[in-house]
């Protein structure tokens, strides 16, 4: 079964707007990561947040983690057409070394 | 660094044929992962290695799938015999810490 589940499955916004994607997971974790995948490409690591962190920033990205709710969110501010991609969360299921990926959110940023 | 290198990028073969996918991880990375991505099942971890040793192959779907890592700079994923349901994009990823670096993938079509 999927460890991470992203929500929504698809999101369409206008350029300049903010995009928020959510991820829920089932087991205890040490780390949660977010990745981006452009069409026809491999995944690219965006950001990692540890279980003892609540919020992390990287450029226009803001990630939050609520371990009590077993959920995380990825916020992309001032979106650009180049942000159009699928976004995946990945969790280290039961503190393992391998990360389990969710089904992803497809983000479309319209110019 | 050139990043994770995968070959071939595209493979079209007939059912029953042997398929070998190749991966060169980033130098210095001690973990290597093989994933399969399909629309129906998303991104699935097939197997991962640590220091060339297979750690978890529970994701390998059947005995038709095998993976090797003879040295730190090379890994193969072999499917023998191939079946149409093996059609997917196969990704190799490597890591030294928690962030995984993905290759561009091999798009496999089994007719």
mmCIF file of N, CA and C in Angstrom, chain A residues 2 30-31 33 35 37 40-45 48 50 88 92 95-99 101-103, chain B residues 9 31 33 35 37 39 41-43 45 48 56 91 95 97-105 107:
data_model
loop_
_atom_site.group_PDB
_atom_site.id
_atom_site.type_symbol
_atom_site.label_atom_id
_atom_site.label_comp_id
_atom_site.label_asym_id
_atom_site.label_seq_id
_atom_site.Cartn_x
_atom_site.Cartn_y
_atom_site.Cartn_z
ATOM 1 N N UNK A 2 0.352 2.314 -0.505
ATOM 2 C CA UNK A 2 1.087 3.550 -0.580
ATOM 3 C C UNK A 2 1.314 4.089 0.830
ATOM 4 N N UNK A 30 11.194 9.139 9.970
ATOM 5 C CA UNK A 30 12.306 10.008 10.339
ATOM 6 C C UNK A 30 12.359 11.235 9.449
ATOM 7 N N UNK A 31 12.052 11.019 8.177
ATOM 8 C CA UNK A 31 12.172 12.081 7.188
ATOM 9 C C UNK A 31 11.039 12.004 6.174
ATOM 10 N N UNK A 33 10.297 13.650 2.207
ATOM 11 C CA UNK A 33 10.906 14.401 1.115
ATOM 12 C C UNK A 33 9.841 14.749 0.077
ATOM 13 N N UNK A 35 9.582 15.617 -4.124
ATOM 14 C CA UNK A 35 10.259 15.540 -5.400
ATOM 15 C C UNK A 35 9.360 16.130 -6.486
ATOM 16 N N UNK A 37 8.691 15.955 -10.796
ATOM 17 C CA UNK A 37 8.948 15.215 -12.021
ATOM 18 C C UNK A 37 8.330 15.953 -13.192
ATOM 19 N N UNK A 40 8.248 13.175 -18.799
ATOM 20 C CA UNK A 40 9.274 12.453 -19.521
ATOM 21 C C UNK A 40 10.647 12.472 -18.869
ATOM 22 N N UNK A 41 10.715 12.952 -17.637
ATOM 23 C CA UNK A 41 12.024 13.062 -16.965
ATOM 24 C C UNK A 41 12.022 12.250 -15.665
ATOM 25 N N UNK A 42 13.205 12.148 -15.080
ATOM 26 C CA UNK A 42 13.319 11.529 -13.774
ATOM 27 C C UNK A 42 12.904 12.496 -12.679
ATOM 28 N N UNK A 43 12.774 11.980 -11.471
ATOM 29 C CA UNK A 43 12.381 12.818 -10.340
ATOM 30 C C UNK A 43 13.562 13.651 -9.864
ATOM 31 N N UNK A 44 13.241 14.827 -9.395
ATOM 32 C CA UNK A 44 14.263 15.740 -8.875
ATOM 33 C C UNK A 44 13.938 16.054 -7.430
ATOM 34 N N UNK A 45 14.920 15.874 -6.559
ATOM 35 C CA UNK A 45 14.719 16.147 -5.140
ATOM 36 C C UNK A 45 14.555 17.641 -4.911
ATOM 37 N N UNK A 48 13.905 18.133 1.921
ATOM 38 C CA UNK A 48 13.733 17.097 2.942
ATOM 39 C C UNK A 48 13.423 17.779 4.265
ATOM 40 N N UNK A 50 12.845 16.838 8.402
ATOM 41 C CA UNK A 50 13.002 15.793 9.402
ATOM 42 C C UNK A 50 11.808 15.791 10.354
ATOM 43 N N UNK A 88 5.727 14.711 -5.861
ATOM 44 C CA UNK A 88 5.595 13.497 -5.067
ATOM 45 C C UNK A 88 6.156 13.722 -3.674
ATOM 46 N N UNK A 92 10.135 7.642 4.690
ATOM 47 C CA UNK A 92 10.915 6.454 5.065
ATOM 48 C C UNK A 92 10.042 5.605 5.982
ATOM 49 N N UNK A 95 10.934 4.079 9.512
ATOM 50 C CA UNK A 95 12.329 4.484 9.724
ATOM 51 C C UNK A 95 13.303 3.755 8.804
ATOM 52 N N UNK A 96 12.821 3.171 7.702
ATOM 53 C CA UNK A 96 13.701 2.429 6.812
ATOM 54 C C UNK A 96 14.592 3.319 5.977
ATOM 55 N N UNK A 97 15.503 2.717 5.250
ATOM 56 C CA UNK A 97 16.401 3.463 4.385
ATOM 57 C C UNK A 97 15.711 3.822 3.070
ATOM 58 N N UNK A 98 14.853 2.904 2.600
ATOM 59 C CA UNK A 98 14.188 3.198 1.337
ATOM 60 C C UNK A 98 12.986 4.092 1.585
ATOM 61 N N UNK A 99 12.685 4.928 0.608
ATOM 62 C CA UNK A 99 11.571 5.842 0.701
ATOM 63 C C UNK A 99 10.425 5.344 -0.172
ATOM 64 N N UNK A 101 7.094 6.293 -2.245
ATOM 65 C CA UNK A 101 6.538 7.450 -2.925
ATOM 66 C C UNK A 101 5.023 7.356 -3.039
ATOM 67 N N UNK A 102 4.372 8.485 -2.906
ATOM 68 C CA UNK A 102 2.943 8.558 -3.138
ATOM 69 C C UNK A 102 2.637 8.641 -4.621
ATOM 70 N N UNK A 103 1.354 8.690 -4.993
ATOM 71 C CA UNK A 103 0.959 8.713 -6.400
ATOM 72 C C UNK A 103 1.177 10.058 -7.073
ATOM 73 N N UNK B 9 17.754 4.502 -23.375
ATOM 74 C CA UNK B 9 16.684 5.422 -22.984
ATOM 75 C C UNK B 9 15.328 4.885 -23.424
ATOM 76 N N UNK B 31 24.250 4.110 -2.160
ATOM 77 C CA UNK B 31 22.962 3.447 -2.315
ATOM 78 C C UNK B 31 22.522 3.543 -3.767
ATOM 79 N N UNK B 33 19.068 2.459 -6.240
ATOM 80 C CA UNK B 33 17.674 2.021 -6.233
ATOM 81 C C UNK B 33 17.208 1.793 -7.669
ATOM 82 N N UNK B 35 13.518 1.571 -9.681
ATOM 83 C CA UNK B 35 12.084 1.811 -9.590
ATOM 84 C C UNK B 35 11.425 1.510 -10.923
ATOM 85 N N UNK B 37 7.832 2.771 -12.973
ATOM 86 C CA UNK B 37 6.724 3.731 -12.937
ATOM 87 C C UNK B 37 5.725 3.436 -14.031
ATOM 88 N N UNK B 39 1.339 4.279 -15.092
ATOM 89 C CA UNK B 39 0.180 5.105 -14.770
ATOM 90 C C UNK B 39 -0.689 4.437 -13.709
ATOM 91 N N UNK B 41 0.126 2.011 -11.388
ATOM 92 C CA UNK B 41 0.694 1.671 -10.095
ATOM 93 C C UNK B 41 1.627 2.735 -9.534
ATOM 94 N N UNK B 42 1.852 3.786 -10.303
ATOM 95 C CA UNK B 42 2.731 4.842 -9.817
ATOM 96 C C UNK B 42 4.180 4.392 -9.789
ATOM 97 N N UNK B 43 4.925 4.938 -8.845
ATOM 98 C CA UNK B 43 6.353 4.651 -8.717
ATOM 99 C C UNK B 43 6.546 3.548 -7.683
ATOM 100 N N UNK B 45 9.234 0.801 -5.852
ATOM 101 C CA UNK B 45 10.613 0.395 -5.603
ATOM 102 C C UNK B 45 10.747 -1.098 -5.887
ATOM 103 N N UNK B 48 16.894 -2.305 -3.830
ATOM 104 C CA UNK B 48 17.953 -1.337 -3.612
ATOM 105 C C UNK B 48 19.185 -2.016 -3.030
ATOM 106 N N UNK B 56 17.149 -5.040 -0.102
ATOM 107 C CA UNK B 56 15.718 -5.336 -0.088
ATOM 108 C C UNK B 56 15.242 -5.528 -1.525
ATOM 109 N N UNK B 91 13.377 3.491 -13.602
ATOM 110 C CA UNK B 91 14.315 4.507 -13.133
ATOM 111 C C UNK B 91 15.352 3.871 -12.218
ATOM 112 N N UNK B 95 22.077 7.496 -4.065
ATOM 113 C CA UNK B 95 22.119 8.470 -2.980
ATOM 114 C C UNK B 95 23.332 8.207 -2.099
ATOM 115 N N UNK B 97 23.176 10.358 1.001
ATOM 116 C CA UNK B 97 22.421 10.671 2.205
ATOM 117 C C UNK B 97 20.999 10.239 1.997
ATOM 118 N N UNK B 98 20.071 11.127 2.285
ATOM 119 C CA UNK B 98 18.667 10.774 2.136
ATOM 120 C C UNK B 98 18.102 11.163 0.772
ATOM 121 N N UNK B 99 18.621 12.212 0.184
ATOM 122 C CA UNK B 99 18.109 12.657 -1.110
ATOM 123 C C UNK B 99 18.550 11.692 -2.200
ATOM 124 N N UNK B 100 17.601 11.291 -3.016
ATOM 125 C CA UNK B 100 17.915 10.385 -4.117
ATOM 126 C C UNK B 100 18.019 11.175 -5.411
ATOM 127 N N UNK B 101 18.959 10.781 -6.239
ATOM 128 C CA UNK B 101 19.176 11.409 -7.533
ATOM 129 C C UNK B 101 18.779 10.403 -8.608
ATOM 130 N N UNK B 102 17.807 10.798 -9.389
ATOM 131 C CA UNK B 102 17.241 9.896 -10.373
ATOM 132 C C UNK B 102 17.891 10.070 -11.739
ATOM 133 N N UNK B 103 17.991 8.951 -12.453
ATOM 134 C CA UNK B 103 18.380 9.013 -13.845
ATOM 135 C C UNK B 103 17.189 9.393 -14.709
ATOM 136 N N UNK B 104 17.408 9.531 -16.017
ATOM 137 C CA UNK B 104 16.334 9.944 -16.916
ATOM 138 C C UNK B 104 15.327 8.837 -17.210
ATOM 139 N N UNK B 105 15.650 7.605 -16.837
ATOM 140 C CA UNK B 105 14.729 6.507 -17.045
ATOM 141 C C UNK B 105 14.924 5.784 -18.366
ATOM 142 N N UNK B 107 12.455 3.855 -21.025
ATOM 143 C CA UNK B 107 11.060 3.581 -21.393
ATOM 144 C C UNK B 107 11.029 2.259 -22.125
#
